Amino acid sequence: MSTTLEPLESSAPTLSVRQVLMLERVLAGEPEVVAGAGQLDRAVRWVHVAEAADVGVMLSGGEMVLTTGVLLAGDENKQAEYIQSLHRAEAAAVVLGLGRAFPAPPDVMRRAAERCGLPMVVLHRPFPFAELTEEVQARLVRRKFAAVSMSEAVRTALTGLITAGAPLQRMLDEIAHHSGCPVVVTNLAHRVLATAGERSAVDDVLRDWERIARQAGVSAGDGWIRAELGGRGERWGQIMLCGYRGDTATGRLLADRAAESLVLHRMLGGTSAHTWEEQSAQSLLTDLVSGVVPARQLLPRARAAGLPVNRRTFVPLVVRDGDPAELDRMLRLLGLPGIVAELADGATAVLLSLARDQDATVLTANFAARLTGTVVAAADPRAAWDDVPAGMREARHVADAVASGVLDLPAVVRLKDVHLRGLIRLLRDDPHVQSFAERELDGLLCDAGSGSADDLLAVLRTYLATGRNKSRTAQLHHVSRPALYRRLEAIQGRLGVDLDDFEQAASVHIALLAHDAQQS
């Protein structure tokens, strides 16, 4: 018999027909597969010895039936009915021991088994069926116990993480560790909410996610195993083991344990599937802004998160003092594809994905006009995905510059609108700029932290921001003009400059902008 050997000592709770045929005691009987050779991966749930023609009434499915055919010899109708009965009962296979009843494989049974797709095996050398039954049952019991132990170990580990307040990502990392394959959590629209597993393997899965998500898991044994997420009669997502290499039954058990834990994590944490969507968007946009992960590596994640990426124009935005949920609702209301995520310091990132024939400027302005009490900072539209990170960082810099006091701004603020302040923001990490700021302001910064020095810095900041308007500066600081003059004289004395000289005042102004940018 030609067949492929599979490892027997695994965590699978069942044996396949192929694996049973590779047992040493079975091989001693010289087995030959005479029908249903394409179905040898069927799971064997139990082994049963039966001779009666109506054997199917004694089965519940998944049994490997052993027979000598002694009650079937000489009656072709009974032989055909025997096979039909096994097929109706969804038996895993039939093994016929050749001997006095059947010295050769009976054609009627073989043809009937082939038509049904039922594996039929004949043994050319007799041996006690009881020995085979005992060995297979013992192996099945051990495997089922191992599967239950694995299930409980996974449940214990995940429950421990929930109790410790672990985030969703830590939970998924643990599930990926036990499954040995990429793990993906989606909403009901197949939008990816979170992933775990080896990064390259996850990227391979996400690269063609739209097709994979709708086709995977349609047939048993393909390694793509789903489990529903939901509770109280409501489904809100699913977890998928992508390319699980173990036994399908074990994979389903693992996926079920994982789903139970994720639902519990959601309930105890007071979170929702919508919050998981926000976390997914936040992770993606944070990586885009930071530039730590190359943009090309983030493309599969963006596509799987539901962002259109093919032949699109991308508009990076950062909104100050905007509610992420409200911004997301506004995008949906306007029909603008995009993702929204809260960053730090009250800033929210928005990445619009527009069709090439849409007017990015007009649509961005329309979006900004719908928002009240916020500042929308934008970078110029990007036609290439690889340019999006730089655009996100530019929008963030503009938002930072706006936060430090630019007046009379348009609805959508761009780099050109923040002028010198925007340039300084972009250059604030340059060592030369840092050194320049320290050198120019040293006379005030050396006493930083003292009340008088901080007061003089504040007066200098207002004086330069108002275009060296002494009356306006005195008014804003609630001091008389003589008192302001004394403070300006103290500032000039400490810095060694003449603030009435345009070039010296400009130099101090640039240094102060750089200092404030670095402090923020």
XYZ file of C-alpha atoms in Angstrom:
520
model
C 0.000 0.000 0.000
C 1.322 3.446 -0.919
C 0.506 6.167 1.578
C 2.071 9.101 3.378
C 3.185 8.743 6.967
C 1.931 11.360 9.418
C 3.252 11.915 12.930
C 1.230 9.944 15.427
C 2.340 11.686 18.612
C 0.607 15.025 18.224
C -1.907 17.015 20.211
C -4.706 16.154 17.772
C -7.686 14.623 19.626
C -8.372 12.216 16.730
C -6.503 9.927 14.356
C -6.987 9.976 10.610
C -7.661 6.818 8.623
C -4.207 7.248 7.107
C -2.591 7.362 10.545
C -4.399 4.225 11.730
C -3.185 2.363 8.652
C 0.399 3.276 9.555
C 0.192 1.626 12.972
C 2.656 -1.244 13.315
C -0.051 -3.830 14.039
C -2.034 -2.773 10.971
C 1.041 -2.829 8.747
C 1.620 -6.421 9.885
C -1.730 -7.283 8.279
C -0.502 -6.003 4.874
C -3.297 -3.443 4.339
C -4.349 -2.389 0.851
C -6.624 0.568 0.082
C -9.019 -0.654 -2.621
C -11.521 2.252 -2.616
C -11.829 5.835 -1.390
C -8.082 6.520 -1.462
C -8.772 10.253 -1.644
C -10.584 10.219 1.713
C -7.837 8.823 3.940
C -7.594 12.034 5.980
C -11.014 11.452 7.515
C -10.969 11.561 11.299
C -11.429 8.276 13.173
C -13.484 8.898 16.296
C -13.733 5.261 17.358
C -13.114 1.672 16.181
C -16.019 -0.772 15.978
C -16.228 -4.452 15.006
C -19.472 -5.261 13.161
C -20.722 -7.978 10.791
C -24.450 -7.259 10.428
C -25.643 -5.875 7.099
C -27.553 -3.045 8.802
C -24.499 -1.979 10.807
C -25.281 1.716 10.308
C -27.958 1.719 12.999
C -25.257 0.988 15.587
C -23.014 3.887 14.553
C -23.012 7.606 15.289
C -20.397 8.747 12.766
C -16.620 8.751 12.553
C -16.125 5.049 13.288
C -13.633 2.791 11.552
C -15.545 -0.469 11.140
C -13.681 -3.794 11.195
C -15.292 -6.877 9.648
C -14.489 -10.325 8.272
C -17.636 -10.237 6.119
C -18.674 -13.674 7.329
C -22.383 -12.713 7.252
C -22.070 -11.059 3.839
C -20.460 -13.820 1.797
C -22.495 -15.056 -1.132
C -25.063 -12.253 -1.042
C -24.160 -9.280 -3.225
C -27.246 -7.343 -2.132
C -26.161 -7.583 1.493
C -22.629 -6.534 0.530
C -23.887 -3.423 -1.270
C -26.312 -2.608 1.566
C -23.489 -2.991 4.105
C -21.475 -0.277 2.366
C -24.546 1.947 1.915
C -25.358 1.574 5.613
C -21.839 2.692 6.570
C -22.060 5.627 4.198
C -25.406 6.772 5.630
C -23.984 6.544 9.150
C -20.956 8.660 8.066
C -18.443 5.995 9.046
C -14.791 6.971 8.640
C -13.729 3.754 6.848
C -14.290 0.026 6.580
C -11.537 -2.580 7.031
C -12.195 -6.075 5.664
C -10.058 -8.975 6.808
C -9.570 -11.403 3.905
C -9.910 -15.111 4.694
C -12.524 -17.813 4.353
C -15.422 -15.435 3.686
C -13.571 -13.327 1.130
C -10.241 -14.606 -0.224
C -10.052 -11.501 -2.454
C -11.589 -7.987 -2.284
C -15.270 -8.308 -3.301
C -15.997 -6.186 -6.388
C -19.518 -5.269 -5.260
C -18.295 -3.783 -1.995
C -15.318 -2.109 -3.647
C -17.440 -0.441 -6.346
C -20.071 0.661 -3.832
C -17.377 2.148 -1.557
C -15.766 3.972 -4.464
C -19.105 5.493 -5.454
C -19.737 6.627 -1.890
C -16.211 7.928 -1.341
C -15.870 5.589 1.630
C -12.304 4.376 2.284
C -12.241 0.578 2.023
C -9.169 -1.333 3.186
C -8.506 -5.060 2.961
C -6.034 -6.949 5.161
C -4.174 -9.726 3.354
C -2.899 -11.266 6.581
C -5.319 -11.930 9.469
C -4.693 -10.696 13.019
C -6.920 -10.242 16.093
C -9.212 -7.227 15.637
C -9.305 -6.865 19.429
C -5.621 -5.852 19.488
C -6.184 -3.113 16.935
C -9.305 -1.902 18.708
C -7.478 -1.719 22.019
C -4.510 0.196 20.615
C -6.552 2.721 18.657
C -8.931 3.364 21.546
C -5.987 3.909 23.906
C -4.379 6.363 21.504
C -7.644 8.257 21.035
C -8.204 8.540 24.779
C -4.668 9.859 25.292
C -5.091 12.374 22.492
C -8.436 13.594 23.736
C -6.992 14.038 27.212
C -4.047 15.979 25.737
C -6.435 18.186 23.751
C -8.517 18.939 26.850
C -5.346 19.688 28.831
C -4.181 22.056 26.080
C -7.562 23.762 26.057
C -7.467 24.277 29.815
C -3.879 25.548 29.673
C -4.887 28.149 27.084
C -7.945 29.144 29.086
C -5.875 29.487 32.274
C -3.222 31.600 30.547
C -5.763 33.940 28.953
C -7.811 34.253 32.146
C -4.628 35.210 33.979
C -3.960 37.960 31.451
C -7.519 39.260 31.777
C -7.217 39.331 35.570
C -3.939 41.241 35.270
C -5.610 43.834 33.036
C -3.569 42.930 29.951
C -4.427 44.819 26.744
C -5.968 43.153 23.707
C -2.622 42.845 21.923
C -1.099 40.868 24.781
C -4.052 38.489 24.656
C -3.629 37.941 20.939
C 0.116 37.403 21.297
C -0.622 34.579 23.744
C -3.143 33.022 21.350
C -0.648 33.243 18.477
C 1.975 31.588 20.679
C -0.281 28.584 21.305
C -1.563 28.335 17.720
C 1.774 28.847 15.985
C 0.122 30.823 13.187
C -1.081 34.379 12.481
C -4.175 35.442 14.408
C -6.561 38.074 13.062
C -9.550 39.727 14.756
C -12.098 41.400 12.468
C -15.480 43.054 12.641
C -18.445 41.664 10.715
C -17.401 43.575 7.587
C -14.057 41.706 7.625
C -12.222 44.892 8.608
C -9.111 43.978 10.571
C -9.168 45.212 14.168
C -6.011 43.543 15.482
C -3.404 40.948 14.544
C -0.736 38.842 16.213
C 1.947 36.426 15.139
C 5.212 36.579 13.246
C 5.253 39.922 11.445
C 6.206 38.574 8.014
C 3.540 35.859 8.212
C 0.903 38.397 9.272
C 1.868 40.683 6.383
C 1.527 37.776 3.950
C -2.005 37.175 5.237
C -3.008 40.851 5.098
C -1.541 41.429 1.640
C -4.530 39.709 0.014
C -6.917 40.016 2.913
C -10.089 40.975 1.050
C -10.048 37.727 -0.930
C -8.762 35.565 1.909
C -11.275 36.842 4.466
C -14.261 35.852 2.358
C -12.954 32.524 1.077
C -10.911 31.105 3.965
C -12.447 28.456 6.118
C -14.960 27.311 3.522
C -13.683 23.733 3.665
C -12.626 21.612 6.605
C -8.962 20.945 7.007
C -7.692 23.997 5.126
C -6.061 25.442 8.241
C -8.215 28.607 8.323
C -10.350 28.377 11.433
C -12.918 30.944 12.562
C -14.722 31.498 15.834
C -17.474 34.054 16.336
C -17.181 36.924 18.807
C -20.330 38.117 20.507
C -22.715 37.667 23.357
C -26.272 38.241 24.484
C -27.562 37.307 21.061
C -25.346 39.808 19.225
C -22.402 39.014 16.948
C -19.828 41.787 16.521
C -16.733 40.129 15.102
C -14.672 37.003 14.680
C -11.222 35.646 15.405
C -9.408 33.654 12.748
C -6.449 31.303 12.982
C -4.754 31.752 9.615
C -3.064 28.651 8.271
C -3.224 26.531 11.441
C -1.061 23.448 10.832
C -2.414 21.170 13.502
C -5.483 18.974 13.618
C -8.663 20.819 12.625
C -10.551 19.721 15.736
C -7.733 20.984 17.958
C -7.654 24.261 16.050
C -11.374 24.728 16.537
C -11.014 24.023 20.233
C -8.226 26.598 20.480
C -10.214 29.174 18.500
C -13.252 28.656 20.734
C -11.164 29.141 23.894
C -9.657 32.276 22.386
C -13.084 33.655 21.439
C -14.463 33.029 24.932
C -11.543 34.899 26.474
C -11.790 37.846 24.086
C -15.498 38.255 24.802
C -14.767 38.132 28.534
C -11.928 40.641 28.053
C -14.348 42.998 26.351
C -17.053 42.615 28.988
C -14.778 43.068 32.018
C -12.787 45.851 30.428
C -15.858 47.852 29.559
C -14.665 48.054 25.960
C -16.448 47.379 22.704
C -15.687 46.252 19.192
C -15.778 49.934 18.216
C -12.996 50.613 20.725
C -10.962 47.836 19.124
C -11.422 49.582 15.780
C -10.100 52.785 17.359
C -7.097 50.924 18.746
C -6.382 49.465 15.305
C -6.532 52.884 13.649
C -4.430 54.422 16.419
C -1.721 51.794 16.015
C -1.616 52.295 12.243
C -1.552 56.102 12.320
C 0.959 56.208 15.175
C 3.311 54.018 13.157
C 2.793 56.261 10.122
C 3.541 59.414 12.117
C 6.588 57.960 13.859
C 8.172 56.604 10.688
C 9.639 53.693 12.682
C 7.937 51.159 10.392
C 8.486 51.687 6.634
C 5.335 52.829 4.853
C 5.471 49.888 2.446
C 5.203 47.458 5.378
C 2.136 49.306 6.684
C 0.278 49.088 3.375
C -1.226 45.604 4.026
C -2.458 46.761 7.436
C -4.076 49.856 5.944
C -5.772 47.838 3.214
C -7.018 45.229 5.683
C -8.307 48.000 7.981
C -10.666 49.037 5.184
C -8.744 52.047 3.828
C -8.787 52.250 0.005
C -5.155 52.417 -1.137
C -5.087 51.728 -4.891
C -4.889 54.804 -7.144
C -5.851 57.187 -4.363
C -4.910 60.655 -3.157
C -4.066 60.745 0.553
C -4.699 63.849 2.670
C -2.965 63.823 6.094
C -4.745 65.925 8.738
C -4.229 66.612 12.432
C -7.139 68.144 14.333
C -6.615 70.039 17.577
C -9.264 69.654 20.312
C -11.407 67.360 18.174
C -13.413 64.387 19.433
C -12.256 61.266 17.507
C -15.751 59.755 17.556
C -17.257 62.968 16.209
C -14.596 63.231 13.501
C -15.238 59.646 12.444
C -18.988 60.308 12.349
C -18.388 63.404 10.219
C -16.314 61.435 7.726
C -19.118 58.899 7.352
C -21.704 61.655 7.013
C -19.725 63.292 4.210
C -18.921 59.967 2.567
C -15.178 60.495 2.887
C -13.116 57.286 3.206
C -10.544 57.623 5.965
C -9.328 56.538 9.356
C -9.260 58.501 12.604
C -7.112 58.012 15.699
C -6.336 60.019 18.793
C -2.692 60.950 19.272
C -1.118 62.673 22.259
C -1.689 66.163 23.676
C -5.264 66.555 22.459
C -4.407 65.943 18.803
C -6.336 63.592 16.526
C -4.897 62.276 13.278
C -7.127 61.850 10.232
C -5.994 60.234 6.994
C -8.348 60.792 4.061
C -8.214 58.493 1.031
C -9.794 60.195 -1.993
C -10.291 59.151 -5.580
C -7.834 60.724 -7.996
C -10.601 62.763 -9.688
C -11.834 64.297 -6.425
C -10.763 67.818 -5.418
C -8.774 67.242 -2.232
C -8.631 70.939 -1.340
C -12.378 71.484 -1.600
C -13.280 68.297 0.270
C -10.793 69.038 3.051
C -12.184 72.559 3.441
C -15.739 71.193 3.516
C -14.746 68.736 6.243
C -13.072 71.483 8.305
C -16.079 73.812 7.898
C -18.321 71.218 9.601
C -16.171 71.275 12.739
C -16.497 73.895 15.463
C -13.974 74.898 18.110
C -11.162 72.982 16.418
C -8.099 73.693 14.328
C -7.526 71.509 11.273
C -3.867 71.255 10.245
C -3.219 69.703 6.835
C -0.300 68.633 4.708
C -0.407 68.836 0.949
C -2.144 65.817 -0.686
C 0.076 62.801 -1.346
C -0.340 60.708 -4.502
C 2.016 57.948 -3.313
C 1.542 55.853 -0.179
C 5.259 56.037 0.592
C 4.897 59.814 1.022
C 2.101 59.559 3.605
C 4.371 59.334 6.717
C 6.124 62.575 5.807
C 2.729 64.171 5.232
C 1.447 62.994 8.609
C 4.504 64.417 10.339
C 4.109 67.709 8.480
C 0.462 67.999 9.561
C 1.497 67.212 13.129
C 4.168 69.941 13.046
C 1.641 72.451 11.738
C -0.792 71.505 14.513
C 1.974 71.928 17.093
C 2.843 75.354 15.711
C -0.797 76.413 15.832
C -1.044 75.242 19.441
C 1.649 77.699 20.480
C -0.219 80.833 19.538
C -0.663 81.620 15.820
C -3.542 84.069 15.295
C -5.980 84.785 12.432
C -5.812 81.328 10.859
C -7.795 79.947 7.892
C -10.174 76.980 8.360
C -7.495 74.590 7.121
C -4.003 75.495 8.286
C -1.007 74.465 6.208
C 2.720 74.889 6.616
C 2.724 78.164 4.676
C 0.196 79.625 7.118
C 2.449 79.282 10.146
C 5.409 80.893 8.372
C 8.578 81.140 10.483
C 6.965 79.371 13.445
C 6.222 76.356 11.235
C 9.776 76.254 9.908
C 11.206 76.378 13.419
C 8.901 73.553 14.440
C 10.255 71.404 11.640
C 13.858 72.231 12.602
C 13.487 72.085 16.383
C 15.459 68.844 16.751
C 18.399 70.104 14.732
C 21.461 70.429 17.060
C 22.508 73.686 15.367
C 19.109 75.250 16.065
C 19.174 74.045 19.664
C 22.658 75.463 20.188
C 21.601 78.780 18.613
C 18.595 79.096 20.927
C 20.634 78.354 24.046
C 23.297 80.846 23.063
C 20.905 83.698 22.224
C 18.764 83.273 25.360
C 21.464 82.265 27.822
C 21.125 85.452 29.895
C 17.509 84.521 30.728
C 17.688 80.733 30.632
C 20.527 80.553 33.160
C 18.015 81.615 35.851
C 15.123 79.572 34.422
C 12.738 78.500 37.153
C 13.058 81.690 39.159
C 10.028 83.951 39.195
C 11.787 86.981 37.792
C 13.453 85.138 34.894
C 10.213 83.377 33.922
C 8.346 86.704 34.066
C 10.920 88.351 31.805
C 10.671 85.431 29.310
C 6.887 85.810 29.235
C 7.153 89.568 28.629
C 9.725 89.000 25.862
C 7.492 86.391 24.212
C 4.470 88.726 24.184
C 6.510 91.752 23.063
C 7.896 89.912 20.024
C 4.581 88.161 19.191
C 2.782 91.549 19.072
C 5.357 92.990 16.690
C 7.168 94.887 19.473
C 3.991 96.778 20.402
C 4.706 98.215 23.851
C 1.153 99.365 24.570
C -0.356 96.002 23.691
C 2.289 94.152 25.696
C 1.709 96.316 28.791
C -2.038 95.747 28.454
C -1.711 91.955 28.155
C 0.553 91.775 31.206
C -1.529 94.254 33.223
C 1.411 96.578 33.947
C 2.024 100.251 33.362
C 4.178 101.400 30.472
C 7.011 102.584 32.826
C 6.993 99.146 34.480
C 7.159 97.482 31.052
C 10.083 99.727 30.024
C 12.016 98.621 33.112
C 11.431 94.972 32.260
C 12.461 95.451 28.652
C 15.644 97.183 29.832
C 16.337 94.222 32.144
C 15.802 91.796 29.258
C 18.145 93.716 26.972
C 20.743 93.921 29.716
C 20.672 90.181 30.378
C 20.751 89.244 26.713
C 23.158 91.971 25.616
C 20.959 93.043 22.726
C 19.083 96.097 21.486
C 15.483 95.073 20.832
C 14.924 98.260 18.819
C 17.362 96.874 16.262
C 15.346 94.776 13.804
C 18.055 92.183 13.102
C 18.868 91.662 16.798
C 15.186 91.459 17.704
C 14.584 88.966 14.873
C 17.477 86.826 16.086
C 16.074 86.760 19.632
C 12.578 86.019 18.273
C 13.827 83.030 16.260
C 15.743 81.734 19.277
C 12.633 82.055 21.473
C 10.480 80.221 18.924
C 13.059 77.413 18.787
C 13.241 77.242 22.586
C 9.435 77.035 22.911
C 9.257 74.385 20.196
C 11.859 72.263 21.964
C 10.102 72.633 25.316
C 6.764 71.511 23.841
